[in-house]
């Protein structure tokens, strides 16, 4: 997919998580409950993404990988 200038907010709405479990996302200090990730989503913008996930590359044919783990 080609990069879009000034594309607005992108969101990821997850499915299939346990709403009662707390999840960690690799590279993020905060934890999130499953129901929060399935109903509220993760908002991706360049500023938020750079600050929270430590990624500063974007452009044509780039991708992003999120590793979620249920907190024990």
mmCIF file of N, CA and C in Angstrom:
data_model
loop_
_atom_site.group_PDB
_atom_site.id
_atom_site.type_symbol
_atom_site.label_atom_id
_atom_site.label_comp_id
_atom_site.label_asym_id
_atom_site.label_seq_id
_atom_site.Cartn_x
_atom_site.Cartn_y
_atom_site.Cartn_z
ATOM 1 N N UNK A 1 0.854 -1.165 0.000
ATOM 2 C CA UNK A 1 0.000 0.000 0.000
ATOM 3 C C UNK A 1 0.900 1.228 0.000
ATOM 4 N N UNK A 2 0.570 2.199 -0.827
ATOM 5 C CA UNK A 2 1.351 3.426 -0.871
ATOM 6 C C UNK A 2 1.001 4.314 0.315
ATOM 7 N N UNK A 3 1.978 5.063 0.788
ATOM 8 C CA UNK A 3 1.765 5.960 1.921
ATOM 9 C C UNK A 3 0.798 7.067 1.527
ATOM 10 N N UNK A 4 -0.012 7.496 2.494
ATOM 11 C CA UNK A 4 -0.985 8.554 2.263
ATOM 12 C C UNK A 4 -0.606 9.760 3.120
ATOM 13 N N UNK A 5 -0.395 10.920 2.514
ATOM 14 C CA UNK A 5 -0.079 12.096 3.314
ATOM 15 C C UNK A 5 -1.303 12.591 4.065
ATOM 16 N N UNK A 6 -1.114 12.986 5.326
ATOM 17 C CA UNK A 6 -2.204 13.532 6.144
ATOM 18 C C UNK A 6 -3.435 12.628 6.143
ATOM 19 N N UNK A 7 -3.232 11.373 6.420
ATOM 20 C CA UNK A 7 -4.288 10.366 6.294
ATOM 21 C C UNK A 7 -5.286 10.343 7.440
ATOM 22 N N UNK A 8 -5.089 11.102 8.502
ATOM 23 C CA UNK A 8 -6.007 11.053 9.642
ATOM 24 C C UNK A 8 -5.627 9.926 10.573
ATOM 25 N N UNK A 9 -6.552 9.542 11.426
ATOM 26 C CA UNK A 9 -6.264 8.528 12.431
ATOM 27 C C UNK A 9 -6.530 7.129 11.895
ATOM 28 N N UNK A 10 -5.598 6.240 12.158
ATOM 29 C CA UNK A 10 -5.777 4.829 11.857
ATOM 30 C C UNK A 10 -5.982 4.102 13.174
ATOM 31 N N UNK A 11 -6.831 3.093 13.183
ATOM 32 C CA UNK A 11 -7.128 2.362 14.416
ATOM 33 C C UNK A 11 -7.063 0.861 14.163
ATOM 34 N N UNK A 12 -6.652 0.162 15.194
ATOM 35 C CA UNK A 12 -6.674 -1.302 15.170
ATOM 36 C C UNK A 12 -7.653 -1.746 16.243
ATOM 37 N N UNK A 13 -8.682 -2.458 15.840
ATOM 38 C CA UNK A 13 -9.657 -3.010 16.764
ATOM 39 C C UNK A 13 -9.418 -4.515 16.815
ATOM 40 N N UNK A 14 -9.019 -5.004 17.966
ATOM 41 C CA UNK A 14 -8.651 -6.420 18.099
ATOM 42 C C UNK A 14 -9.878 -7.272 18.400
ATOM 43 N N UNK A 15 -9.785 -8.542 18.065
ATOM 44 C CA UNK A 15 -10.868 -9.494 18.322
ATOM 45 C C UNK A 15 -10.286 -10.755 18.947
ATOM 46 N N UNK A 16 -11.118 -11.482 19.659
ATOM 47 C CA UNK A 16 -10.745 -12.790 20.171
ATOM 48 C C UNK A 16 -9.919 -12.785 21.443
ATOM 49 N N UNK A 17 -9.793 -11.641 22.102
ATOM 50 C CA UNK A 17 -9.047 -11.595 23.361
ATOM 51 C C UNK A 17 -9.977 -11.908 24.521
ATOM 52 N N UNK A 18 -9.416 -12.298 25.639
ATOM 53 C CA UNK A 18 -10.204 -12.499 26.850
ATOM 54 C C UNK A 18 -10.374 -11.140 27.518
ATOM 55 N N UNK A 19 -11.596 -10.694 27.679
ATOM 56 C CA UNK A 19 -11.879 -9.377 28.240
ATOM 57 C C UNK A 19 -11.401 -9.182 29.660
ATOM 58 N N UNK A 20 -11.209 -10.268 30.403
ATOM 59 C CA UNK A 20 -10.784 -10.173 31.800
ATOM 60 C C UNK A 20 -9.264 -10.204 31.966
ATOM 61 N N UNK A 21 -8.544 -10.543 30.911
ATOM 62 C CA UNK A 21 -7.086 -10.629 31.002
ATOM 63 C C UNK A 21 -6.467 -9.267 30.743
ATOM 64 N N UNK A 22 -5.328 -9.041 31.375
ATOM 65 C CA UNK A 22 -4.547 -7.834 31.142
ATOM 66 C C UNK A 22 -3.440 -8.188 30.144
ATOM 67 N N UNK A 23 -3.252 -7.347 29.137
ATOM 68 C CA UNK A 23 -2.294 -7.632 28.075
ATOM 69 C C UNK A 23 -1.174 -6.597 28.051
ATOM 70 N N UNK A 24 0.018 -7.094 27.749
ATOM 71 C CA UNK A 24 1.172 -6.235 27.530
ATOM 72 C C UNK A 24 1.420 -6.177 26.024
ATOM 73 N N UNK A 25 1.820 -5.012 25.542
ATOM 74 C CA UNK A 25 2.227 -4.867 24.153
ATOM 75 C C UNK A 25 3.711 -4.558 24.180
ATOM 76 N N UNK A 26 4.492 -5.368 23.481
ATOM 77 C CA UNK A 26 5.935 -5.208 23.502
ATOM 78 C C UNK A 26 6.316 -3.785 23.093
ATOM 79 N N UNK A 27 7.130 -3.145 23.923
ATOM 80 C CA UNK A 27 7.586 -1.798 23.642
ATOM 81 C C UNK A 27 6.728 -0.707 24.250
ATOM 82 N N UNK A 28 5.649 -1.096 24.941
ATOM 83 C CA UNK A 28 4.752 -0.118 25.566
ATOM 84 C C UNK A 28 4.775 -0.340 27.075
ATOM 85 N N UNK A 29 4.884 0.732 27.828
ATOM 86 C CA UNK A 29 4.953 0.613 29.287
ATOM 87 C C UNK A 29 3.617 0.217 29.900
ATOM 88 N N UNK A 30 2.518 0.734 29.383
ATOM 89 C CA UNK A 30 1.188 0.466 29.948
ATOM 90 C C UNK A 30 0.702 -0.926 29.593
ATOM 91 N N UNK A 31 -0.236 -1.411 30.392
ATOM 92 C CA UNK A 31 -0.938 -2.647 30.056
ATOM 93 C C UNK A 31 -2.391 -2.291 29.766
ATOM 94 N N UNK A 32 -3.078 -3.190 29.050
ATOM 95 C CA UNK A 32 -4.449 -2.947 28.628
ATOM 96 C C UNK A 32 -5.269 -4.206 28.864
ATOM 97 N N UNK A 33 -6.506 -4.046 29.278
ATOM 98 C CA UNK A 33 -7.389 -5.194 29.425
ATOM 99 C C UNK A 33 -7.941 -5.583 28.055
ATOM 100 N N UNK A 34 -8.256 -6.853 27.914
ATOM 101 C CA UNK A 34 -8.752 -7.366 26.648
ATOM 102 C C UNK A 34 -10.001 -6.657 26.164
ATOM 103 N N UNK A 35 -10.942 -6.358 27.095
ATOM 104 C CA UNK A 35 -12.162 -5.680 26.660
ATOM 105 C C UNK A 35 -11.869 -4.268 26.155
ATOM 106 N N UNK A 36 -10.852 -3.630 26.703
ATOM 107 C CA UNK A 36 -10.446 -2.303 26.236
ATOM 108 C C UNK A 36 -9.904 -2.380 24.807
ATOM 109 N N UNK A 37 -9.057 -3.361 24.526
ATOM 110 C CA UNK A 37 -8.476 -3.502 23.194
ATOM 111 C C UNK A 37 -9.508 -3.917 22.156
ATOM 112 N N UNK A 38 -10.537 -4.645 22.579
ATOM 113 C CA UNK A 38 -11.559 -5.096 21.631
ATOM 114 C C UNK A 38 -12.644 -4.047 21.390
ATOM 115 N N UNK A 39 -12.864 -3.143 22.341
ATOM 116 C CA UNK A 39 -13.953 -2.170 22.202
ATOM 117 C C UNK A 39 -13.484 -0.745 21.941
ATOM 118 N N UNK A 40 -12.343 -0.367 22.492
ATOM 119 C CA UNK A 40 -11.860 1.006 22.332
ATOM 120 C C UNK A 40 -10.868 1.095 21.185
ATOM 121 N N UNK A 41 -9.970 0.195 21.058
ATOM 122 C CA UNK A 41 -8.973 0.053 20.001
ATOM 123 C C UNK A 41 -7.642 0.676 20.381
ATOM 124 N N UNK A 42 -6.684 0.513 19.496
ATOM 125 C CA UNK A 42 -5.389 1.174 19.599
ATOM 126 C C UNK A 42 -5.362 2.198 18.476
ATOM 127 N N UNK A 43 -5.129 3.442 18.828
ATOM 128 C CA UNK A 43 -5.095 4.500 17.817
ATOM 129 C C UNK A 43 -3.675 4.656 17.309
ATOM 130 N N UNK A 44 -3.516 4.629 15.998
ATOM 131 C CA UNK A 44 -2.204 4.777 15.390
ATOM 132 C C UNK A 44 -2.131 6.089 14.620
ATOM 133 N N UNK A 45 -1.281 6.962 15.080
ATOM 134 C CA UNK A 45 -0.917 8.147 14.317
ATOM 135 C C UNK A 45 0.592 8.215 14.366
ATOM 136 N N UNK A 46 1.194 8.966 13.530
ATOM 137 C CA UNK A 46 2.654 9.029 13.531
ATOM 138 C C UNK A 46 3.192 9.469 14.885
ATOM 139 N N UNK A 47 2.616 10.534 15.482
ATOM 140 C CA UNK A 47 3.111 11.031 16.764
ATOM 141 C C UNK A 47 2.942 10.004 17.868
ATOM 142 N N UNK A 48 1.751 9.427 17.974
ATOM 143 C CA UNK A 48 1.493 8.435 19.022
ATOM 144 C C UNK A 48 2.324 7.194 18.778
ATOM 145 N N UNK A 49 2.381 6.743 17.550
ATOM 146 C CA UNK A 49 3.133 5.536 17.239
ATOM 147 C C UNK A 49 4.610 5.724 17.552
ATOM 148 N N UNK A 50 5.177 6.852 17.131
ATOM 149 C CA UNK A 50 6.592 7.103 17.392
ATOM 150 C C UNK A 50 6.883 7.132 18.885
ATOM 151 N N UNK A 51 6.045 7.828 19.641
ATOM 152 C CA UNK A 51 6.288 7.991 21.068
ATOM 153 C C UNK A 51 6.093 6.693 21.838
ATOM 154 N N UNK A 52 5.037 5.941 21.532
ATOM 155 C CA UNK A 52 4.704 4.770 22.337
ATOM 156 C C UNK A 52 5.394 3.499 21.882
ATOM 157 N N UNK A 53 5.667 3.380 20.589
ATOM 158 C CA UNK A 53 6.201 2.124 20.087
ATOM 159 C C UNK A 53 7.638 2.241 19.587
ATOM 160 N N UNK A 54 8.195 3.446 19.615
ATOM 161 C CA UNK A 54 9.593 3.615 19.239
ATOM 162 C C UNK A 54 9.882 3.384 17.777
ATOM 163 N N UNK A 55 8.899 3.530 16.930
ATOM 164 C CA UNK A 55 9.100 3.342 15.500
ATOM 165 C C UNK A 55 9.055 4.705 14.833
ATOM 166 N N UNK A 56 10.042 4.998 14.023
ATOM 167 C CA UNK A 56 10.045 6.281 13.353
ATOM 168 C C UNK A 56 10.160 6.149 11.840
ATOM 169 N N UNK A 57 9.898 4.976 11.333
ATOM 170 C CA UNK A 57 9.917 4.777 9.893
ATOM 171 C C UNK A 57 8.503 4.566 9.398
ATOM 172 N N UNK A 58 8.156 5.277 8.363
ATOM 173 C CA UNK A 58 6.881 5.053 7.707
ATOM 174 C C UNK A 58 7.065 5.400 6.242
ATOM 175 N N UNK A 59 6.207 4.909 5.438
ATOM 176 C CA UNK A 59 6.303 5.192 4.012
ATOM 177 C C UNK A 59 5.748 4.045 3.207
ATOM 178 N N UNK A 60 6.014 4.081 1.936
ATOM 179 C CA UNK A 60 5.511 3.042 1.048
ATOM 180 C C UNK A 60 6.046 1.677 1.481
ATOM 181 N N UNK A 61 5.157 0.698 1.505
ATOM 182 C CA UNK A 61 5.482 -0.700 1.770
ATOM 183 C C UNK A 61 6.056 -0.949 3.162
ATOM 184 N N UNK A 62 5.787 -0.059 4.117
ATOM 185 C CA UNK A 62 6.232 -0.293 5.487
ATOM 186 C C UNK A 62 5.163 -1.094 6.219
ATOM 187 N N UNK A 63 5.552 -1.715 7.306
ATOM 188 C CA UNK A 63 4.596 -2.483 8.096
ATOM 189 C C UNK A 63 4.923 -2.310 9.569
ATOM 190 N N UNK A 64 3.976 -2.687 10.403
ATOM 191 C CA UNK A 64 4.142 -2.591 11.843
ATOM 192 C C UNK A 64 3.670 -3.901 12.461
ATOM 193 N N UNK A 65 4.399 -4.393 13.428
ATOM 194 C CA UNK A 65 4.074 -5.651 14.088
ATOM 195 C C UNK A 65 3.880 -5.388 15.573
ATOM 196 N N UNK A 66 2.770 -5.874 16.120
ATOM 197 C CA UNK A 66 2.496 -5.743 17.531
ATOM 198 C C UNK A 66 2.545 -7.125 18.157
ATOM 199 N N UNK A 67 3.269 -7.260 19.263
ATOM 200 C CA UNK A 67 3.326 -8.524 19.992
ATOM 201 C C UNK A 67 2.596 -8.333 21.302
ATOM 202 N N UNK A 68 1.460 -9.013 21.444
ATOM 203 C CA UNK A 68 0.669 -8.965 22.656
ATOM 204 C C UNK A 68 0.903 -10.223 23.471
ATOM 205 N N UNK A 69 0.920 -10.037 24.790
ATOM 206 C CA UNK A 69 1.097 -11.175 25.681
ATOM 207 C C UNK A 69 0.198 -10.970 26.894
ATOM 208 N N UNK A 70 -0.557 -11.996 27.260
ATOM 209 C CA UNK A 70 -1.391 -11.926 28.462
ATOM 210 C C UNK A 70 -0.471 -11.854 29.674
ATOM 211 N N UNK A 71 -0.751 -10.917 30.551
ATOM 212 C CA UNK A 71 0.076 -10.726 31.744
ATOM 213 C C UNK A 71 -0.247 -11.808 32.766
ATOM 214 N N UNK A 72 0.772 -12.350 33.362
ATOM 215 C CA UNK A 72 0.583 -13.435 34.321
ATOM 216 C C UNK A 72 0.408 -12.899 35.717
#
